[in-house]
Coordinates of N, CA, C and O in Angstrom, one line a residue:
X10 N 0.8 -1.2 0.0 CA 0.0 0.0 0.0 C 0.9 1.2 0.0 O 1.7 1.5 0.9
X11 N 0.7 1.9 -1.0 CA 0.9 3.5 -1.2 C 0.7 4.4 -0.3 O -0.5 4.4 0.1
X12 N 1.6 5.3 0.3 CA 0.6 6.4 1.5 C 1.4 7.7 0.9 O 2.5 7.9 0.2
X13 N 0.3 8.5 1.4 CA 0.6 9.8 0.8 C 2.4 10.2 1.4 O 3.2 10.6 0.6
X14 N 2.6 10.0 2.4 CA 3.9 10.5 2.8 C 5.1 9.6 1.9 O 6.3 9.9 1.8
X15 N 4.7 8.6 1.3 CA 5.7 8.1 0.6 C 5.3 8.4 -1.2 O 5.9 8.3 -2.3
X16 N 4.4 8.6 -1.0 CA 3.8 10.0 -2.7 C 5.0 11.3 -2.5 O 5.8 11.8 -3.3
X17 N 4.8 11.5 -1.3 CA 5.5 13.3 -1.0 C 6.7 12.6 -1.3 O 6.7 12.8 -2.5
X18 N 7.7 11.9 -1.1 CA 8.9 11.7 -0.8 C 9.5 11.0 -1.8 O 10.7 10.8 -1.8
X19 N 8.6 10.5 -2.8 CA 9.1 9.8 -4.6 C 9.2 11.7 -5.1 O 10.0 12.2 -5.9
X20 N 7.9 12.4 -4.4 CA 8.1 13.7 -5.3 C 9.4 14.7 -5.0 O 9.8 15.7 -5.6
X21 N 9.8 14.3 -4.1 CA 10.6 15.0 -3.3 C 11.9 14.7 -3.7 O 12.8 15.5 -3.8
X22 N 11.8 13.0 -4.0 CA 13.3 12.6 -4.8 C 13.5 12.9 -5.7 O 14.7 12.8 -5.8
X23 N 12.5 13.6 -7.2 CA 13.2 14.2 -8.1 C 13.1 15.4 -8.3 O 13.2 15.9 -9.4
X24 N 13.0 16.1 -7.2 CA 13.5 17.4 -6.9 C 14.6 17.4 -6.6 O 15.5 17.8 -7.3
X25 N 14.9 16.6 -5.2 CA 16.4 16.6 -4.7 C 17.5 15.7 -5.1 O 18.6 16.0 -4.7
X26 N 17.2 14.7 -5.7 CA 18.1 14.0 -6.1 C 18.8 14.4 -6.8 O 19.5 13.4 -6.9
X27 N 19.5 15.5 -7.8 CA 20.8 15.8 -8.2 C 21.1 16.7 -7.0 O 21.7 17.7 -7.4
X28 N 20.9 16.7 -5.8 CA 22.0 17.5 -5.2 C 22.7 16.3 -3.9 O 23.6 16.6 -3.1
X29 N 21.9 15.2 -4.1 CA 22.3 13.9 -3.1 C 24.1 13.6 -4.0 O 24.2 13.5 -5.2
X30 N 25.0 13.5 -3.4 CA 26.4 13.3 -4.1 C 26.6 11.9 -4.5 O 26.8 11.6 -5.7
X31 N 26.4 10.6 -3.0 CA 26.2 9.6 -2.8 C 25.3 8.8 -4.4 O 24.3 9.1 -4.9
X32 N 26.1 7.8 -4.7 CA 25.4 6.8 -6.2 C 24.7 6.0 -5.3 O 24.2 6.2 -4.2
X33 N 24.8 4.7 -6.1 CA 23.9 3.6 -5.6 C 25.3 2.7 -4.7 O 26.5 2.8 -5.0
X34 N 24.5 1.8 -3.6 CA 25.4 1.1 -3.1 C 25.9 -0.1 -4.0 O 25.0 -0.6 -4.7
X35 N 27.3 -0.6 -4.0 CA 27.2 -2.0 -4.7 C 27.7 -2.8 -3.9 O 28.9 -2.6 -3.6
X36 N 27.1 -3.7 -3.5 CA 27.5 -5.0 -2.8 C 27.8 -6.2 -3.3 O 27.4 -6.3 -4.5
X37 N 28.4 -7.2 -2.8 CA 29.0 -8.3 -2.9 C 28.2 -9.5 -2.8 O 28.3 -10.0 -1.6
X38 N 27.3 -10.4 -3.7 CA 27.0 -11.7 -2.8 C 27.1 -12.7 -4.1 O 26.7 -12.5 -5.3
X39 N 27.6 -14.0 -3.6 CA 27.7 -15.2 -4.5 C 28.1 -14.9 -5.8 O 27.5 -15.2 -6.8
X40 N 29.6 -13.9 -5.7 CA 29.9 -13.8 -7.2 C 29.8 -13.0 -8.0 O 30.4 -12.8 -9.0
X41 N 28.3 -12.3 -7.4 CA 27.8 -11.2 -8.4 C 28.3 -9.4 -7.9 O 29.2 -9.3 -7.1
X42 N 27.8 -8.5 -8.2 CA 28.1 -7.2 -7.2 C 26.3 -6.7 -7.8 O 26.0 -6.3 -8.9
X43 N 25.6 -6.8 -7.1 CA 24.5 -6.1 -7.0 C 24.7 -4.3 -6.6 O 24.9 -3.7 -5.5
X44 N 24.4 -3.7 -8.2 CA 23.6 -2.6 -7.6 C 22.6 -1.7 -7.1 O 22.0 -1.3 -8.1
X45 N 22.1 -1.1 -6.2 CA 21.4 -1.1 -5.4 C 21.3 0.5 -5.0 O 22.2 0.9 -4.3
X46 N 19.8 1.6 -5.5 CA 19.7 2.6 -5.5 C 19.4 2.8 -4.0 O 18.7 2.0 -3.4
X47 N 19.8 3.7 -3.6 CA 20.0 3.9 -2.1 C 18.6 4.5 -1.9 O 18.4 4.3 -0.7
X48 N 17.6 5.0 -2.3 CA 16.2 5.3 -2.5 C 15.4 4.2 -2.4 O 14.1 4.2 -2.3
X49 N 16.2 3.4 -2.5 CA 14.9 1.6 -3.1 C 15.4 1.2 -1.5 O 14.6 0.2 -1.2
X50 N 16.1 1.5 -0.5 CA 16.4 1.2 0.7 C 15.5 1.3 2.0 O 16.0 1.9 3.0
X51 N 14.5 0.8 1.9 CA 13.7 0.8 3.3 C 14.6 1.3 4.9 O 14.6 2.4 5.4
X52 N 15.2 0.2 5.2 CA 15.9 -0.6 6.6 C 16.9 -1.4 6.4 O 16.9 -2.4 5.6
X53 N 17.8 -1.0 6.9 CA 19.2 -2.1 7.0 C 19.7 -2.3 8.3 O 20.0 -1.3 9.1
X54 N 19.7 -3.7 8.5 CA 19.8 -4.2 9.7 C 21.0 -5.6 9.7 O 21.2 -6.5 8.9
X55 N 21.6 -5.4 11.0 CA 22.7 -5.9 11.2 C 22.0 -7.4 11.5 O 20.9 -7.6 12.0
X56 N 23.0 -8.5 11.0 CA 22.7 -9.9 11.2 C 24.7 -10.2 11.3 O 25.6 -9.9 10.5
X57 N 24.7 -10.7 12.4 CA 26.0 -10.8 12.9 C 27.2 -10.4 12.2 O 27.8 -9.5 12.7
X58 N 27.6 -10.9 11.1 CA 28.8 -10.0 10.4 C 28.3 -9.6 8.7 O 28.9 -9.3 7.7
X59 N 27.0 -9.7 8.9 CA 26.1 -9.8 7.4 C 25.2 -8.7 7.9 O 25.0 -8.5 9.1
X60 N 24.5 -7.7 6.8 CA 23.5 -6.8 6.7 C 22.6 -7.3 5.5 O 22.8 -7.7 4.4
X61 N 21.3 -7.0 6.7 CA 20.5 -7.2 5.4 C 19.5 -6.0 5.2 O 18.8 -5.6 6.1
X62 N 19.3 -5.6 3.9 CA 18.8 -5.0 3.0 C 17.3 -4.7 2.8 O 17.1 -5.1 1.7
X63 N 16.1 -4.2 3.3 CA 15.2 -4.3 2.9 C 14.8 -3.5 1.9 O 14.6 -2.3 2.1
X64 N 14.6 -3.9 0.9 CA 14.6 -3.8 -0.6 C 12.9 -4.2 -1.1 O 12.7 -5.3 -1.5
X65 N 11.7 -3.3 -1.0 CA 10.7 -3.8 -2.0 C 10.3 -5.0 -1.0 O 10.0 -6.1 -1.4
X66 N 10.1 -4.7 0.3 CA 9.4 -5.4 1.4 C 10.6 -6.8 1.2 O 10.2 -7.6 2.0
X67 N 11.5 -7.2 0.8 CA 12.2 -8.1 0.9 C 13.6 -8.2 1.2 O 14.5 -7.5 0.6
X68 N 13.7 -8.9 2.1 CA 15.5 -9.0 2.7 C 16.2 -9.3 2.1 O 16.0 -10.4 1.7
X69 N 17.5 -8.7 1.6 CA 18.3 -9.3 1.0 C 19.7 -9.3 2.1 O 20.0 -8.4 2.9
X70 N 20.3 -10.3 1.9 CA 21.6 -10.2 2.8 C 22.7 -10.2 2.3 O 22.7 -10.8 1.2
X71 N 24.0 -9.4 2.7 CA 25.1 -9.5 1.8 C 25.8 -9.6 3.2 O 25.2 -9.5 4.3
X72 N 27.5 -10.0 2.8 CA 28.5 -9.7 3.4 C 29.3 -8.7 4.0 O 30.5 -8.8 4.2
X73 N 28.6 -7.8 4.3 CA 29.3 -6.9 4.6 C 29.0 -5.6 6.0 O 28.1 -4.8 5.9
X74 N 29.8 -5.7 7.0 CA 28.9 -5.0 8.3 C 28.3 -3.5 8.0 O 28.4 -2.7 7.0
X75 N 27.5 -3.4 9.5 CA 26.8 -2.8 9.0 C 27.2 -1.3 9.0 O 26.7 -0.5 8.2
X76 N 28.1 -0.9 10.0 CA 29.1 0.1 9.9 C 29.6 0.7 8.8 O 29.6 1.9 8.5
X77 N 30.2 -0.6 7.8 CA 30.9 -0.2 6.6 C 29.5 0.0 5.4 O 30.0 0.3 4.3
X78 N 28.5 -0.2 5.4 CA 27.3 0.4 4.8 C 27.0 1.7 5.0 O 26.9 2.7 4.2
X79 N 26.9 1.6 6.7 CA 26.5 3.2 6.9 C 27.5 4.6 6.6 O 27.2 5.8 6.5
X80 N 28.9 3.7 6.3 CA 29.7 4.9 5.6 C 29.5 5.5 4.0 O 30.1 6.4 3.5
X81 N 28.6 4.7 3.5 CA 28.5 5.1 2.3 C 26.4 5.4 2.4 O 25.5 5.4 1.5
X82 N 26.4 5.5 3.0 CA 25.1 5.9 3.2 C 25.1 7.5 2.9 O 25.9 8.3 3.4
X83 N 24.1 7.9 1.8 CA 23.6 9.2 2.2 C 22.8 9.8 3.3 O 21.6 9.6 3.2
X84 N 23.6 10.7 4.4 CA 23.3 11.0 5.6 C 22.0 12.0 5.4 O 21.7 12.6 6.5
X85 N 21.3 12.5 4.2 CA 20.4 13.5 4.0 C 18.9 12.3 3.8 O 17.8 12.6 3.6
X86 N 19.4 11.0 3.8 CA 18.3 9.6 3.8 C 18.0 8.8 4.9 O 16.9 8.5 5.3
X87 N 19.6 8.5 5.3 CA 19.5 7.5 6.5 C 20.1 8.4 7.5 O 20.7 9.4 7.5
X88 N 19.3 7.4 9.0 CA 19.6 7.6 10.2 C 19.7 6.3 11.0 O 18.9 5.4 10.9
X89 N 21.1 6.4 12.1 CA 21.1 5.2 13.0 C 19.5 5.0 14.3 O 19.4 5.6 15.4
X90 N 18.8 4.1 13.8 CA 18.4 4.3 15.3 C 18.6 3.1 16.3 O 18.0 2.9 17.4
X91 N 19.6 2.4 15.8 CA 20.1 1.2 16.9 C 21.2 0.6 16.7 O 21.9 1.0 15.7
X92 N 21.6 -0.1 17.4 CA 23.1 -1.0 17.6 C 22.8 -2.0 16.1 O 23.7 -2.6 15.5
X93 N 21.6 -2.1 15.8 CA 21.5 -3.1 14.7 C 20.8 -2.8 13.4 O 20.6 -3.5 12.4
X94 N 20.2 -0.9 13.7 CA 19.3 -0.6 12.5 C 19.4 0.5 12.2 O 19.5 1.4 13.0
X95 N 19.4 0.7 10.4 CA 19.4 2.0 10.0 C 18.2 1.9 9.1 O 17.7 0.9 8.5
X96 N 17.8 3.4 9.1 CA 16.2 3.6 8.5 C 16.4 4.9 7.7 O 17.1 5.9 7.8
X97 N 15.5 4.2 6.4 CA 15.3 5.7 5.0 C 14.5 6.4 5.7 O 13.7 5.6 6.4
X98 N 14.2 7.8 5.9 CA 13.7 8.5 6.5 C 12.1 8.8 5.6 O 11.1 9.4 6.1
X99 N 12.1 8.3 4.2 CA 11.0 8.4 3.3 C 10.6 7.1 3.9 O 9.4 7.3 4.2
X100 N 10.8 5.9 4.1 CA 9.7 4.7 4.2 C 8.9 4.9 5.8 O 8.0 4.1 6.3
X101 N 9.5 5.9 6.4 CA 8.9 6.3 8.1 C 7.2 6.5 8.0 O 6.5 7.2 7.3
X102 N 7.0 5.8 8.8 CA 5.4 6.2 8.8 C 5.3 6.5 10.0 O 4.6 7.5 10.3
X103 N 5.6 6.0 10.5 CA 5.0 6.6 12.3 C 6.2 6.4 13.3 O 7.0 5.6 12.9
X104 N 6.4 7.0 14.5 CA 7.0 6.9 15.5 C 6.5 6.9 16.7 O 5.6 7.8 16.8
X105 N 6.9 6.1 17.9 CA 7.2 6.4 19.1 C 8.1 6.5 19.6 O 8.9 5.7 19.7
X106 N 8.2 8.6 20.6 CA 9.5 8.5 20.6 C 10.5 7.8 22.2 O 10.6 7.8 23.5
X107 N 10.9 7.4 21.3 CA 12.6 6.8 22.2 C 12.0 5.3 22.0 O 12.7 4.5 22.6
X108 N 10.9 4.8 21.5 CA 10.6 3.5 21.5 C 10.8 2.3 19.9 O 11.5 1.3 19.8
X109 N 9.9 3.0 18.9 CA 10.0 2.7 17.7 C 9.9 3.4 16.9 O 9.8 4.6 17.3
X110 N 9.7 3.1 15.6 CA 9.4 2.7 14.4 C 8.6 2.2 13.3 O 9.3 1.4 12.7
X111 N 7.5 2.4 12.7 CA 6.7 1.7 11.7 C 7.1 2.3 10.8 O 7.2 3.5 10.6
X112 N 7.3 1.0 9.8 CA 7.8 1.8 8.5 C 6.2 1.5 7.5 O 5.1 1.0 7.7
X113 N 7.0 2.1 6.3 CA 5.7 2.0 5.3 C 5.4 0.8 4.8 O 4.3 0.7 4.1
X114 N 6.1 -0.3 5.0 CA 5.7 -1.7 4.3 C 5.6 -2.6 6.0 O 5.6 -3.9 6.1
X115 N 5.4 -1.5 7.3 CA 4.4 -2.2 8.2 C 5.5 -3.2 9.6 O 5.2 -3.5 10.7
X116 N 7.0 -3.4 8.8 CA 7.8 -3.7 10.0 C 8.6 -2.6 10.9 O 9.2 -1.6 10.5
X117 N 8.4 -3.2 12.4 CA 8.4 -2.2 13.4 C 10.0 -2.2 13.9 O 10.6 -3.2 14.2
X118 N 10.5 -1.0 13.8 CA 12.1 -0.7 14.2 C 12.5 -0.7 15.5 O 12.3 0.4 15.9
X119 N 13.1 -1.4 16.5 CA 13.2 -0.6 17.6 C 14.1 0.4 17.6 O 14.9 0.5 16.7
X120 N 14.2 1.8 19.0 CA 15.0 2.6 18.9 C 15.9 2.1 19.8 O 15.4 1.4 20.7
X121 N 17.2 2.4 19.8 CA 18.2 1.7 20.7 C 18.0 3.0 21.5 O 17.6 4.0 21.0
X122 N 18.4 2.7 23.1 CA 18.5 4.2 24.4 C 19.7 4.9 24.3 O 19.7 6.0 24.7
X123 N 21.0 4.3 23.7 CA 21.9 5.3 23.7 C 21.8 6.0 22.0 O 22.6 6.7 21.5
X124 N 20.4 5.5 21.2 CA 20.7 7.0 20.2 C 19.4 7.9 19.9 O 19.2 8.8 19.1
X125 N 18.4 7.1 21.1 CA 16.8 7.9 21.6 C 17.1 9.5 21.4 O 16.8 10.1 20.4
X126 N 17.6 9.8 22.2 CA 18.4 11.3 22.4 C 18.6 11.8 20.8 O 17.9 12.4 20.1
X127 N 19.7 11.4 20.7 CA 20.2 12.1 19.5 C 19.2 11.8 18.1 O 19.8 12.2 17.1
X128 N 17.9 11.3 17.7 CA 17.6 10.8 17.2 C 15.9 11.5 17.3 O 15.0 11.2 16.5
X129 N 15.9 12.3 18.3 CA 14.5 12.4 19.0 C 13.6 13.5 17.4 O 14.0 14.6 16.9
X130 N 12.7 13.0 17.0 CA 12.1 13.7 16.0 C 12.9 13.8 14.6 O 12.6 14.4 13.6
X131 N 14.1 13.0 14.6 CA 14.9 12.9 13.2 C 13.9 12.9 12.0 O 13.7 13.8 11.1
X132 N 13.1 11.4 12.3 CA 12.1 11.1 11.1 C 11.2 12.3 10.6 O 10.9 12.4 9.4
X133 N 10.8 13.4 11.7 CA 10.2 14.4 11.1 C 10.6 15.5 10.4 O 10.0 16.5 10.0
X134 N 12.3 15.1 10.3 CA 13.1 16.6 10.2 C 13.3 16.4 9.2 O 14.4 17.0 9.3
X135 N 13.4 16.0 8.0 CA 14.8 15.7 6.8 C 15.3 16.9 6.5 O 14.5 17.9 6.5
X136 N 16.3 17.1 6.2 CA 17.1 18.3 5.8 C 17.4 18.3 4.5 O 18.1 17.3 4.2
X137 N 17.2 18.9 3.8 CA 18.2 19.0 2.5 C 19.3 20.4 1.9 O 19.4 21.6 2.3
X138 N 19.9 20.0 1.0 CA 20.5 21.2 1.1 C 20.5 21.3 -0.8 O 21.1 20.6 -1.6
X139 N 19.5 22.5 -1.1 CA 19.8 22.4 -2.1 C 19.9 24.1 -3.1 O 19.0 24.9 -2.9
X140 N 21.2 24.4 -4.0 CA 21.8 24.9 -4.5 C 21.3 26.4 -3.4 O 20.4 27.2 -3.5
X141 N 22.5 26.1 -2.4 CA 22.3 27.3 -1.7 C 21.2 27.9 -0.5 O 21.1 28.9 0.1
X142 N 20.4 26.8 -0.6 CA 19.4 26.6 0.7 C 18.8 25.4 1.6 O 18.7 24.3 1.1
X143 N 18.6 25.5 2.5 CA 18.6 24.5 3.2 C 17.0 24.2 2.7 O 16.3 25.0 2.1
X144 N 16.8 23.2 3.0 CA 15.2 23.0 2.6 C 14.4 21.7 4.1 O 14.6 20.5 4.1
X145 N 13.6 22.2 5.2 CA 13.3 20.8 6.1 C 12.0 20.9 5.4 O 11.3 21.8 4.8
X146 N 11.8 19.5 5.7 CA 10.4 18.7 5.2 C 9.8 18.6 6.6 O 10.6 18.4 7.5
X147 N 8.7 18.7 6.9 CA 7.4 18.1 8.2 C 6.2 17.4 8.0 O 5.3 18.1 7.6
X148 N 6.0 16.1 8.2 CA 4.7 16.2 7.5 C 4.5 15.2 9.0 O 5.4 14.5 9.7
X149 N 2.7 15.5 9.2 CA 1.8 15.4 10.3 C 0.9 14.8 10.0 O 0.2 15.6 9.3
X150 N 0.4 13.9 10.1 CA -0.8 13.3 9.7 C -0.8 13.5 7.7 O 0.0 13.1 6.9
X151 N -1.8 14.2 7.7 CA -2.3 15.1 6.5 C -2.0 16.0 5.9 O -2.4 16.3 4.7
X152 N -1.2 16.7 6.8 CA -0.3 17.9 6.9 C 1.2 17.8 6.1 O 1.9 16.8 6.2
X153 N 1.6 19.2 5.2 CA 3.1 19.1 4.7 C 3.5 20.4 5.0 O 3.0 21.4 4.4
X154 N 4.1 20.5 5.6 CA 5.3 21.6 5.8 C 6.5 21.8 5.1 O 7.4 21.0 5.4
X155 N 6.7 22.6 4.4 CA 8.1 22.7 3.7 C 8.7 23.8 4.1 O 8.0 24.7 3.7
X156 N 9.7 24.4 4.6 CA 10.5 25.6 4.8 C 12.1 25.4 4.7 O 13.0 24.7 5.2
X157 N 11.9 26.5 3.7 CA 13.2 27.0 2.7 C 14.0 28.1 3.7 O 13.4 29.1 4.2
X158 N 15.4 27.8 3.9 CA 16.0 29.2 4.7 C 17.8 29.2 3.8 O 18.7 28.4 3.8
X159 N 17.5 30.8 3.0 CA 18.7 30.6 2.5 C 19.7 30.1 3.6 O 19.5 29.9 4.8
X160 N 20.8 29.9 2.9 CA 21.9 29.5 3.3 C 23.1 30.8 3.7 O 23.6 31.5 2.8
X161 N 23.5 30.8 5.0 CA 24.6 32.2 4.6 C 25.8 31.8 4.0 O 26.2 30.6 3.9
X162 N 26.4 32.9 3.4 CA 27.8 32.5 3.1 C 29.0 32.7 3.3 O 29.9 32.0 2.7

């Protein structure tokens, strides 16, 4: 199922997407190198020295931790919210804060307590930065907030 907040945030990606630097991730599994649009990225979640991928409501697992994903992560998409999860800030549908997570295809995130804090209202905030202005997104129920504040120089 389609929800309007993930309508706003396909519309929102081709607006901002030439100012995202970050390509697609490519990973490693059984020989092949899958690539992988960092936009098509729901949740990525650590599985002992393997991350897996939620891709189009489906897990995919590769080799590689989950640390060394989140360095190539674009930080204007993703945010840590646990020892074992990072989340696209477009597939967010709901939160409780310092608790979880519902994403838009319905699986629930927990938030870890040492990054509750630093994390508090993330999902509502996205930032972007585009040619010269910052741009945050809010959306509330029904509600879309957009505010533009040049940038100084």
């Amino acid at each position: 199922m389609i929800t309007n907040i993930q309508k706003l945030y396909e519309a929102l990606d081709k607006v901002f997407e030439p100012t995202f630097s970050s390509g697609p991730l490519r990973l490693k599994r059984d020989g092949y190198t899958y690539i992988i649009p960092q936009h098509s990225i729901a949740y990525i979640e650590a599985k002992e020295k393997q991350s897996a991928l939620c891709i189009k409501n489906e897990l995919k697992i590769f080799n590689k931790l989950l640390k060394d994903i989140e360095a190539e992560l674009t930080p204007e998409l993703f945010f840590r919210v646990s020892k074992s999860y990072i989340v696209n800030f477009k597939y967010v549908e709901a939160y409780r804060d310092n608790i979880d997570i519902i994403m838009t295809n319905g699986c629930i995130i927990p938030i870890g307590k040492k990054y509750a804090d630093s994390n508090a209202h993330a999902a509502d905030k996205p930032t972007f930065k585009v040619s010269g202005w910052n741009a945050m997104v809010k959306v509330t129920g029904e509600n879309l907030q957009i505010s533009l504040h040049r940038m100084s120089s």
